[in-house]
mmCIF file of C-alpha atoms and ligand atoms in Angstrom:
data_model
loop_
_atom_site.group_PDB
_atom_site.id
_atom_site.type_symbol
_atom_site.label_atom_id
_atom_site.label_comp_id
_atom_site.label_asym_id
_atom_site.label_seq_id
_atom_site.Cartn_x
_atom_site.Cartn_y
_atom_site.Cartn_z
ATOM 1 C CA UNK A 68 9.586 18.355 -24.708
ATOM 2 C CA UNK A 69 6.876 18.059 -22.118
ATOM 3 C CA UNK A 70 5.387 20.978 -20.269
ATOM 4 C CA UNK A 71 6.471 20.969 -16.644
ATOM 5 C CA UNK A 72 5.100 23.278 -13.971
ATOM 6 C CA UNK A 73 7.924 24.218 -11.615
ATOM 7 C CA UNK A 74 7.250 24.973 -7.967
ATOM 8 C CA UNK A 75 10.720 24.389 -6.583
ATOM 9 C CA UNK A 76 11.492 24.195 -2.889
ATOM 10 C CA UNK A 77 13.273 27.215 -1.466
ATOM 11 C CA UNK A 78 17.045 26.700 -1.158
ATOM 12 C CA UNK A 79 16.624 27.641 2.503
ATOM 13 C CA UNK A 80 14.915 24.256 2.953
ATOM 14 C CA UNK A 81 17.505 22.227 1.058
ATOM 15 C CA UNK A 82 18.962 21.127 4.406
ATOM 16 C CA UNK A 83 15.691 19.310 5.103
ATOM 17 C CA UNK A 84 14.281 18.335 1.734
ATOM 18 C CA UNK A 85 17.289 17.651 -0.496
ATOM 19 C CA UNK A 86 20.593 18.051 1.385
ATOM 20 C CA UNK A 87 22.822 16.223 -1.113
ATOM 21 C CA UNK A 88 23.971 16.811 -4.673
ATOM 22 C CA UNK A 89 22.714 14.052 -6.898
ATOM 23 C CA UNK A 90 23.732 12.484 -10.159
ATOM 24 C CA UNK A 91 20.600 10.459 -10.909
ATOM 25 C CA UNK A 92 20.912 6.894 -12.136
ATOM 26 C CA UNK A 93 17.288 5.793 -12.069
ATOM 27 C CA UNK A 94 13.622 6.641 -11.697
ATOM 28 C CA UNK A 95 11.681 5.599 -8.605
ATOM 29 C CA UNK A 96 7.917 5.371 -9.077
ATOM 30 C CA UNK A 97 5.465 6.023 -6.224
ATOM 31 C CA UNK A 98 1.733 6.397 -5.723
ATOM 32 C CA UNK A 99 0.660 9.192 -3.372
ATOM 33 C CA UNK A 100 -1.943 7.066 -1.546
ATOM 34 C CA UNK A 101 -4.144 10.152 -1.306
ATOM 35 C CA UNK A 102 -6.431 12.141 -3.590
ATOM 36 C CA UNK A 103 -4.564 15.439 -3.848
ATOM 37 C CA UNK A 104 -3.763 17.081 -7.177
ATOM 38 C CA UNK A 105 -0.137 17.328 -8.331
ATOM 39 C CA UNK A 106 -0.011 21.040 -7.496
ATOM 40 C CA UNK A 107 -1.303 20.444 -3.975
ATOM 41 C CA UNK A 108 0.996 17.480 -3.476
ATOM 42 C CA UNK A 109 4.068 19.579 -4.307
ATOM 43 C CA UNK A 110 2.836 22.658 -2.419
ATOM 44 C CA UNK A 111 2.309 20.576 0.723
ATOM 45 C CA UNK A 112 5.719 18.949 0.365
ATOM 46 C CA UNK A 113 7.684 22.182 -0.062
ATOM 47 C CA UNK A 114 5.817 23.910 2.776
ATOM 48 C CA UNK A 115 6.428 21.485 5.618
ATOM 49 C CA UNK A 116 9.635 20.580 7.427
ATOM 50 C CA UNK A 117 9.284 16.825 7.231
ATOM 51 C CA UNK A 118 12.143 14.888 5.724
ATOM 52 C CA UNK A 119 9.857 13.636 3.005
ATOM 53 C CA UNK A 120 10.342 14.837 -0.562
ATOM 54 C CA UNK A 121 10.067 13.838 -4.209
ATOM 55 C CA UNK A 122 11.029 15.440 -7.483
ATOM 56 C CA UNK A 123 7.773 15.296 -9.425
ATOM 57 C CA UNK A 124 4.076 14.791 -8.823
ATOM 58 C CA UNK A 125 1.918 13.917 -11.807
ATOM 59 C CA UNK A 126 -1.865 13.988 -12.000
ATOM 60 C CA UNK A 127 -4.310 13.613 -14.864
ATOM 61 C CA UNK A 128 -3.528 17.103 -16.172
ATOM 62 C CA UNK A 129 0.024 18.127 -15.434
ATOM 63 C CA UNK A 130 3.506 17.401 -14.226
ATOM 64 C CA UNK A 131 4.673 19.510 -11.271
ATOM 65 C CA UNK A 132 8.279 19.617 -10.102
ATOM 66 C CA UNK A 133 9.290 20.426 -6.516
ATOM 67 C CA UNK A 134 12.940 19.342 -6.256
ATOM 68 C CA UNK A 135 15.671 19.916 -8.874
ATOM 69 C CA UNK A 136 16.988 16.735 -10.443
ATOM 70 C CA UNK A 137 20.518 17.494 -9.299
ATOM 71 C CA UNK A 138 19.454 17.298 -5.623
ATOM 72 C CA UNK A 139 18.488 14.122 -3.758
ATOM 73 C CA UNK A 140 15.058 13.552 -2.197
ATOM 74 C CA UNK A 141 13.686 11.506 0.741
ATOM 75 C CA UNK A 142 11.148 9.027 -0.574
ATOM 76 C CA UNK A 143 12.523 5.513 -0.942
ATOM 77 C CA UNK A 144 12.789 4.540 2.725
ATOM 78 C CA UNK A 145 16.303 3.183 2.267
ATOM 79 C CA UNK A 146 18.099 5.567 4.574
ATOM 80 C CA UNK A 147 20.572 8.397 4.280
ATOM 81 C CA UNK A 148 22.905 6.521 1.975
ATOM 82 C CA UNK A 149 20.368 4.402 0.107
ATOM 83 C CA UNK A 150 20.520 4.172 -3.660
ATOM 84 C CA UNK A 151 16.825 5.031 -3.924
ATOM 85 C CA UNK A 152 17.106 8.166 -1.789
ATOM 86 C CA UNK A 153 20.486 9.268 -3.158
ATOM 87 C CA UNK A 154 20.295 8.359 -6.858
ATOM 88 C CA UNK A 155 16.622 8.174 -7.752
ATOM 89 C CA UNK A 156 14.381 10.704 -9.467
ATOM 90 C CA UNK A 157 11.198 10.309 -7.436
ATOM 91 C CA UNK A 158 7.902 10.446 -9.293
ATOM 92 C CA UNK A 159 4.595 10.448 -7.429
ATOM 93 C CA UNK A 160 1.494 9.417 -9.367
ATOM 94 C CA UNK A 161 -1.546 11.195 -7.892
ATOM 95 C CA UNK A 162 -5.100 10.129 -7.013
ATOM 96 C CA UNK A 163 -4.089 6.571 -6.156
ATOM 97 C CA UNK A 164 -6.207 6.421 -3.005
ATOM 98 C CA UNK A 165 -9.524 6.319 -4.831
ATOM 99 C CA UNK A 166 -8.289 5.372 -8.285
ATOM 100 C CA UNK A 167 -10.689 5.616 -11.210
ATOM 101 C CA UNK A 168 -10.426 7.699 -14.356
ATOM 102 C CA UNK A 169 -8.282 10.465 -12.802
ATOM 103 C CA UNK A 170 -5.708 7.952 -11.603
ATOM 104 C CA UNK A 171 -5.710 6.077 -14.898
ATOM 105 C CA UNK A 172 -5.072 9.355 -16.743
ATOM 106 C CA UNK A 173 -2.322 10.259 -14.263
ATOM 107 C CA UNK A 174 -0.623 6.918 -14.946
ATOM 108 C CA UNK A 175 -0.795 7.583 -18.705
ATOM 109 C CA UNK A 176 0.796 11.007 -18.271
ATOM 110 C CA UNK A 177 3.434 9.522 -15.942
ATOM 111 C CA UNK A 178 4.275 6.867 -18.550
ATOM 112 C CA UNK A 179 4.702 9.579 -21.198
ATOM 113 C CA UNK A 180 6.881 11.643 -18.886
ATOM 114 C CA UNK A 181 9.041 8.697 -17.850
ATOM 115 C CA UNK A 182 9.475 7.700 -21.500
ATOM 116 C CA UNK A 183 10.648 11.235 -22.327
ATOM 117 C CA UNK A 184 12.995 11.163 -19.340
ATOM 118 C CA UNK A 185 14.505 7.843 -20.455
ATOM 119 C CA UNK A 186 15.114 9.303 -23.922
ATOM 120 C CA UNK A 187 16.633 12.467 -22.471
ATOM 121 C CA UNK A 188 19.023 10.485 -20.280
ATOM 122 C CA UNK A 189 19.716 7.703 -22.750
ATOM 123 C CA UNK A 190 18.393 5.151 -20.257
ATOM 124 C CA UNK A 191 16.690 1.818 -20.874
ATOM 125 C CA UNK A 192 13.495 0.565 -19.291
ATOM 126 C CA UNK A 193 15.612 -1.145 -16.604
ATOM 127 C CA UNK A 194 16.139 2.285 -15.053
ATOM 128 C CA UNK A 195 12.474 2.450 -14.113
ATOM 129 C CA UNK A 196 12.215 1.152 -10.558
ATOM 130 C CA UNK A 197 9.562 1.216 -7.847
ATOM 131 C CA UNK A 198 9.616 2.282 -4.211
ATOM 132 C CA UNK A 199 9.055 -1.348 -3.200
ATOM 133 C CA UNK A 200 12.475 -2.246 -4.663
ATOM 134 C CA UNK A 201 14.199 -0.248 -1.910
ATOM 135 C CA UNK A 202 12.265 -0.749 1.295
ATOM 136 C CA UNK A 203 9.619 -3.437 1.004
ATOM 137 C CA UNK A 204 6.876 -0.844 1.205
ATOM 138 C CA UNK A 205 3.957 -1.783 -1.017
ATOM 139 C CA UNK A 206 4.285 1.317 -3.192
ATOM 140 C CA UNK A 207 3.246 2.287 -5.872
ATOM 141 C CA UNK A 208 0.261 0.410 -4.440
ATOM 142 C CA UNK A 209 -2.384 0.938 -7.093
ATOM 143 C CA UNK A 210 0.057 0.666 -9.991
ATOM 144 C CA UNK A 211 1.212 -2.648 -8.490
ATOM 145 C CA UNK A 212 -2.379 -3.801 -7.991
ATOM 146 C CA UNK A 213 -3.084 -3.088 -11.632
ATOM 147 C CA UNK A 214 0.153 -4.697 -12.792
ATOM 148 C CA UNK A 215 3.723 -3.408 -12.787
ATOM 149 C CA UNK A 216 4.619 -5.031 -16.114
ATOM 150 C CA UNK A 217 1.513 -3.395 -17.568
ATOM 151 C CA UNK A 218 2.889 0.001 -16.498
ATOM 152 C CA UNK A 219 6.333 -0.754 -17.957
ATOM 153 C CA UNK A 220 4.588 -1.757 -21.181
ATOM 154 C CA UNK A 221 2.841 1.621 -21.247
ATOM 155 C CA UNK A 222 6.241 3.335 -21.032
ATOM 156 C CA UNK A 223 7.685 1.122 -23.743
ATOM 157 C CA UNK A 224 4.727 1.867 -25.969
ATOM 158 C CA UNK A 225 5.532 5.573 -25.549
ATOM 159 C CA UNK A 226 9.123 4.810 -26.501
ATOM 160 C CA UNK A 227 7.817 3.212 -29.670
ATOM 161 C CA UNK A 228 9.257 -0.131 -28.714
ATOM 162 C CA UNK A 229 7.328 -3.318 -29.139
ATOM 163 C CA UNK A 230 5.992 -4.519 -25.861
ATOM 164 C CA UNK A 231 6.340 -8.155 -24.963
ATOM 165 C CA UNK A 232 3.032 -9.871 -25.502
ATOM 166 C CA UNK A 233 1.384 -10.263 -22.161
ATOM 167 C CA UNK A 234 -0.653 -13.340 -21.397
ATOM 168 C CA UNK A 235 -4.308 -12.711 -22.053
ATOM 169 C CA UNK A 236 -6.278 -11.815 -18.987
ATOM 170 C CA UNK A 237 -8.323 -14.641 -17.559
ATOM 171 C CA UNK A 238 -11.940 -14.320 -18.520
ATOM 172 C CA UNK A 239 -13.932 -12.826 -15.693
ATOM 173 C CA UNK A 240 -16.529 -15.152 -14.274
ATOM 174 C CA UNK A 241 -20.112 -14.095 -14.531
ATOM 175 C CA UNK A 242 -21.491 -11.913 -11.760
ATOM 176 C CA UNK A 243 -22.508 -13.579 -8.506
ATOM 177 C CA UNK A 244 -26.099 -13.998 -7.368
ATOM 178 C CA UNK A 245 -25.976 -11.691 -4.335
ATOM 179 C CA UNK A 246 -24.413 -8.276 -4.060
ATOM 180 C CA UNK A 247 -22.848 -6.162 -1.324
ATOM 181 C CA UNK A 248 -25.224 -4.958 1.363
ATOM 182 C CA UNK A 249 -27.705 -7.846 1.059
ATOM 183 C CA UNK A 250 -28.824 -9.168 4.465
ATOM 184 C CA UNK A 251 -28.442 -12.947 4.587
ATOM 185 C CA UNK A 252 -28.524 -16.034 6.771
ATOM 186 C CA UNK A 253 -26.038 -18.780 6.115
ATOM 187 C CA UNK A 254 -25.123 -22.202 7.479
ATOM 188 C CA UNK A 255 -21.561 -22.150 6.137
ATOM 189 C CA UNK A 256 -18.614 -19.918 6.973
ATOM 190 C CA UNK A 257 -15.167 -20.355 5.466
ATOM 191 C CA UNK A 258 -12.191 -18.534 6.939
ATOM 192 C CA UNK A 259 -11.181 -17.355 3.488
ATOM 193 C CA UNK A 260 -12.720 -16.907 0.074
ATOM 194 C CA UNK A 261 -10.994 -19.825 -1.576
ATOM 195 C CA UNK A 262 -11.958 -22.440 1.004
ATOM 196 C CA UNK A 263 -8.386 -23.516 1.729
ATOM 197 C CA UNK A 264 -8.777 -22.803 5.445
ATOM 198 C CA UNK A 265 -11.290 -24.119 7.930
ATOM 199 C CA UNK A 266 -14.973 -24.218 6.985
ATOM 200 C CA UNK A 267 -17.479 -23.956 9.841
ATOM 201 C CA UNK A 268 -21.071 -25.222 9.906
ATOM 202 C CA UNK A 269 -23.612 -23.342 12.006
ATOM 203 C CA UNK A 270 -26.198 -20.663 11.671
ATOM 204 C CA UNK A 271 -25.276 -17.027 11.199
ATOM 205 C CA UNK A 272 -26.929 -13.856 10.087
ATOM 206 C CA UNK A 273 -25.260 -10.782 8.700
ATOM 207 C CA UNK A 274 -24.943 -8.865 5.504
ATOM 208 C CA UNK A 275 -22.658 -9.248 2.514
ATOM 209 C CA UNK A 276 -19.687 -6.944 2.949
ATOM 210 C CA UNK A 277 -17.717 -7.851 -0.095
ATOM 211 C CA UNK A 278 -18.001 -10.039 -3.200
ATOM 212 C CA UNK A 279 -15.045 -11.692 -4.894
ATOM 213 C CA UNK A 280 -16.394 -12.965 -8.156
ATOM 214 C CA UNK A 281 -15.507 -16.497 -9.080
ATOM 215 C CA UNK A 282 -14.230 -17.501 -5.639
ATOM 216 C CA UNK A 283 -15.322 -20.737 -4.035
ATOM 217 C CA UNK A 284 -16.820 -18.662 -1.179
ATOM 218 C CA UNK A 285 -17.454 -15.344 -2.918
ATOM 219 C CA UNK A 286 -19.395 -13.527 -0.188
ATOM 220 C CA UNK A 287 -17.822 -11.966 2.892
ATOM 221 C CA UNK A 288 -20.311 -12.022 5.746
ATOM 222 C CA UNK A 289 -20.179 -8.956 7.974
ATOM 223 C CA UNK A 290 -21.901 -8.498 11.276
ATOM 224 C CA UNK A 291 -21.913 -5.104 12.996
ATOM 225 C CA UNK A 292 -19.237 -3.989 10.563
ATOM 226 C CA UNK A 293 -16.908 -6.867 11.390
ATOM 227 C CA UNK A 294 -16.113 -9.582 8.873
ATOM 228 C CA UNK A 295 -16.953 -12.992 10.350
ATOM 229 C CA UNK A 296 -16.148 -15.240 7.383
ATOM 230 C CA UNK A 297 -16.971 -16.158 3.807
ATOM 231 C CA UNK A 298 -19.877 -18.071 2.321
ATOM 232 C CA UNK A 299 -21.401 -19.133 -0.995
ATOM 233 C CA UNK A 300 -24.765 -19.598 -2.694
ATOM 234 C CA UNK A 301 -25.192 -23.101 -1.303
ATOM 235 C CA UNK A 302 -24.690 -21.899 2.276
ATOM 236 C CA UNK A 303 -27.101 -18.997 2.107
ATOM 237 C CA UNK A 304 -30.629 -19.821 3.275
ATOM 238 C CA UNK A 305 -33.285 -18.934 0.763
ATOM 239 C CA UNK A 306 -35.786 -17.758 3.331
ATOM 240 C CA UNK A 307 -34.023 -15.481 5.763
ATOM 241 C CA UNK A 308 -34.888 -16.420 9.327
ATOM 242 C CA UNK A 309 -33.681 -15.657 12.789
ATOM 243 C CA UNK A 310 -30.723 -17.927 13.217
ATOM 244 C CA UNK A 311 -30.798 -20.222 16.213
ATOM 245 C CA UNK A 312 -27.712 -20.276 18.341
ATOM 246 C CA UNK A 313 -26.168 -17.465 16.395
ATOM 247 C CA UNK A 314 -24.440 -16.034 19.412
ATOM 248 C CA UNK A 315 -23.063 -19.355 20.492
ATOM 249 C CA UNK A 316 -21.724 -20.241 17.028
ATOM 250 C CA UNK A 317 -20.143 -16.880 16.476
ATOM 251 C CA UNK A 318 -18.203 -17.381 19.696
ATOM 252 C CA UNK A 319 -16.108 -19.815 17.701
ATOM 253 C CA UNK A 320 -13.292 -17.363 17.205
ATOM 254 C CA UNK A 321 -14.196 -16.639 13.641
ATOM 255 C CA UNK A 322 -14.715 -12.992 14.239
ATOM 256 C CA UNK A 323 -12.110 -10.706 12.748
ATOM 257 C CA UNK A 324 -11.105 -13.220 10.126
ATOM 258 C CA UNK A 325 -8.684 -11.732 7.710
ATOM 259 C CA UNK A 326 -8.508 -13.183 4.290
ATOM 260 C CA UNK A 327 -5.226 -14.543 3.001
ATOM 261 C CA UNK A 328 -4.084 -12.268 0.186
ATOM 262 C CA UNK A 329 -6.027 -9.271 1.405
ATOM 263 C CA UNK A 330 -4.346 -6.061 2.487
ATOM 264 C CA UNK A 331 -4.565 -4.649 5.954
ATOM 265 C CA UNK A 332 -3.717 -1.507 7.827
ATOM 266 C CA UNK A 333 -3.240 -1.125 11.569
ATOM 267 C CA UNK A 334 -4.211 1.166 14.389
ATOM 268 C CA UNK A 335 -1.562 3.558 15.701
ATOM 269 C CA UNK A 336 0.822 1.799 18.076
ATOM 270 C CA UNK A 337 3.268 3.242 20.587
ATOM 271 C CA UNK A 338 6.720 1.756 20.508
ATOM 272 C CA UNK A 339 7.039 1.771 24.286
ATOM 273 C CA UNK A 340 10.210 1.762 26.321
ATOM 274 C CA UNK A 341 11.719 -1.569 25.370
ATOM 275 C CA UNK A 342 13.946 0.048 22.786
ATOM 276 C CA UNK A 343 14.861 -1.413 19.459
ATOM 277 C CA UNK A 344 16.429 -4.801 18.975
ATOM 278 C CA UNK A 345 18.129 -6.444 16.037
ATOM 279 C CA UNK A 346 16.605 -9.793 15.113
ATOM 280 C CA UNK A 347 18.311 -11.449 12.174
ATOM 281 C CA UNK A 348 18.852 -8.681 9.655
ATOM 282 C CA UNK A 349 15.970 -6.617 10.954
ATOM 283 C CA UNK A 350 15.863 -3.803 13.421
ATOM 284 C CA UNK A 351 12.675 -4.466 15.374
ATOM 285 C CA UNK A 352 10.479 -2.521 17.782
ATOM 286 C CA UNK A 353 8.370 -4.074 20.531
ATOM 287 C CA UNK A 354 4.775 -3.482 19.491
ATOM 288 C CA UNK A 355 2.665 -4.933 22.284
ATOM 289 C CA UNK A 356 -0.550 -4.778 20.273
ATOM 290 C CA UNK A 357 0.918 -7.007 17.579
ATOM 291 C CA UNK A 358 2.183 -9.348 20.289
ATOM 292 C CA UNK A 359 5.924 -8.767 20.128
ATOM 293 C CA UNK A 360 8.916 -7.620 18.135
ATOM 294 C CA UNK A 361 8.177 -6.377 14.645
ATOM 295 C CA UNK A 362 10.550 -5.060 11.907
ATOM 296 C CA UNK A 363 10.455 -1.278 11.766
ATOM 297 C CA UNK A 364 11.005 -1.315 7.996
ATOM 298 C CA UNK A 365 7.390 -2.507 7.757
ATOM 299 C CA UNK A 366 5.873 0.397 9.680
ATOM 300 C CA UNK A 367 5.338 4.067 8.964
ATOM 301 C CA UNK A 368 5.721 6.848 11.485
ATOM 302 C CA UNK A 369 2.616 8.774 12.439
ATOM 303 C CA UNK A 370 3.007 12.441 11.435
ATOM 304 C CA UNK A 371 3.975 14.720 14.310
ATOM 305 C CA UNK A 372 4.730 11.849 16.665
ATOM 306 C CA UNK A 373 8.123 11.712 18.293
ATOM 307 C CA UNK A 374 10.770 10.765 15.776
ATOM 308 C CA UNK A 375 8.682 11.582 12.738
ATOM 309 C CA UNK A 376 11.184 14.013 11.305
ATOM 310 C CA UNK A 377 14.208 11.848 11.959
ATOM 311 C CA UNK A 378 15.615 8.844 10.261
ATOM 312 C CA UNK A 379 15.807 7.286 13.726
ATOM 313 C CA UNK A 380 12.793 6.128 15.681
ATOM 314 C CA UNK A 381 12.722 7.457 19.211
ATOM 315 C CA UNK A 382 11.364 5.030 21.706
ATOM 316 C CA UNK A 383 8.487 5.476 24.171
ATOM 317 C CA UNK A 384 6.658 8.252 22.370
ATOM 318 C CA UNK A 385 7.187 7.184 18.778
ATOM 319 C CA UNK A 386 3.891 6.166 17.251
ATOM 320 C CA UNK A 387 3.842 3.931 14.216
ATOM 321 C CA UNK A 388 1.385 1.986 12.157
ATOM 322 C CA UNK A 389 1.300 -0.485 9.321
ATOM 323 C CA UNK A 390 -0.046 1.513 6.383
ATOM 324 C CA UNK A 391 -0.685 -1.350 4.019
ATOM 325 C CA UNK A 392 0.591 -4.906 4.047
ATOM 326 C CA UNK A 393 -0.454 -8.231 2.582
ATOM 327 C CA UNK A 394 -1.783 -11.029 4.760
ATOM 328 C CA UNK A 395 0.358 -14.002 3.759
ATOM 329 C CA UNK A 396 -1.251 -16.631 5.941
ATOM 330 C CA UNK A 397 -3.958 -17.072 8.555
ATOM 331 C CA UNK A 398 -3.974 -19.520 11.471
ATOM 332 C CA UNK A 399 -7.501 -19.669 12.836
ATOM 333 C CA UNK A 400 -6.777 -22.122 15.645
ATOM 334 C CA UNK A 401 -4.145 -19.862 17.148
ATOM 335 C CA UNK A 402 -5.876 -16.672 15.985
ATOM 336 C CA UNK A 403 -2.720 -15.266 14.425
ATOM 337 C CA UNK A 404 -1.903 -13.943 10.981
ATOM 338 C CA UNK A 405 1.345 -13.676 9.063
ATOM 339 C CA UNK A 406 2.341 -10.284 7.664
ATOM 340 C CA UNK A 407 5.758 -9.379 6.304
ATOM 341 C CA UNK A 408 7.038 -12.812 7.311
ATOM 342 C CA UNK A 409 6.034 -12.385 10.962
ATOM 343 C CA UNK A 410 3.151 -14.044 12.840
ATOM 344 C CA UNK A 411 1.207 -11.417 14.770
ATOM 345 C CA UNK A 412 -1.949 -10.850 16.766
ATOM 346 C CA UNK A 413 -4.565 -9.666 14.230
ATOM 347 C CA UNK A 414 -6.473 -7.467 16.711
ATOM 348 C CA UNK A 415 -4.906 -4.134 15.600
ATOM 349 C CA UNK A 416 -5.357 -4.952 11.912
ATOM 350 C CA UNK A 417 -8.245 -4.148 9.656
ATOM 351 C CA UNK A 418 -8.751 -5.041 6.053
ATOM 352 C CA UNK A 419 -8.435 -2.309 3.458
ATOM 353 C CA UNK A 420 -11.184 -2.433 0.874
HETATM 354 ZN ZN1 ZN B 650 6.387 5.355 -2.363
#
């Protein structure tokens, strides 16, 4: 039996936080995407009137419960009748924003707790699901980054079951020659780190903003805090000089290049007064900054903006943003990027480190 700290929501807030009886059939795993402790995470949740709730928060030290397991919670983004929201025990793993040792320990404790929960309920590992299964949100983001199967294996290890042998991790290439922050000049800029997009020749100065070890173009070149492309050892000039024609070359629309496979967030965007429109299976909002209609399942509401507390987005004053989404493709010629299956204007997007 694991020690659980209970800080249950007042029944006077059931109408908001957990309005329905629930007979749970599964576990839904989340990452908090912030750096609050489990106690603070639950305290915040039970104090506000937002229709956002979860049963447990787990950090590196303890498991804190905020909603009884026989009540539903609002966490899976699949609506008022969704299986995630109506049948899932929601577990938030803390400290995922910054990661590191505290997050790793929180994941270990979460795996132990989930294993004990599976035993208690007589459930198999197939009952362990993730937020992403219900609403396409990239959550639990850090657990997914580190490997979902890896996390399931941790639970199975706690259950004393043999874990399927996972393929050995590829050997990490040796460190690269230059590191982040180094000022450089280069004659080569690729639109992405693997060189599959366009490669420009010219003369640019900047500093290294990011290093992806082992890539064909491992160095991201930043200028004034904006990524302008990727380069490699061969492109970097050995004796830094003042580049000629730097301004003219950089006019070549390679500013703001987002890397295929990277994750981006967006600025806050007002929905405007064009209403919502169904396109295919998706309910879409007109987001002028992204250049057109965009599925609302891919955006989050900005706290305290109009519609935040509802399951329905109000138009005109509703403010939304893309919290985290993968860049699936980049088209440099047209200066557009593909996110969530939709080609959009990249201007409102910035890469998340
Ligand atoms: Zn989540």
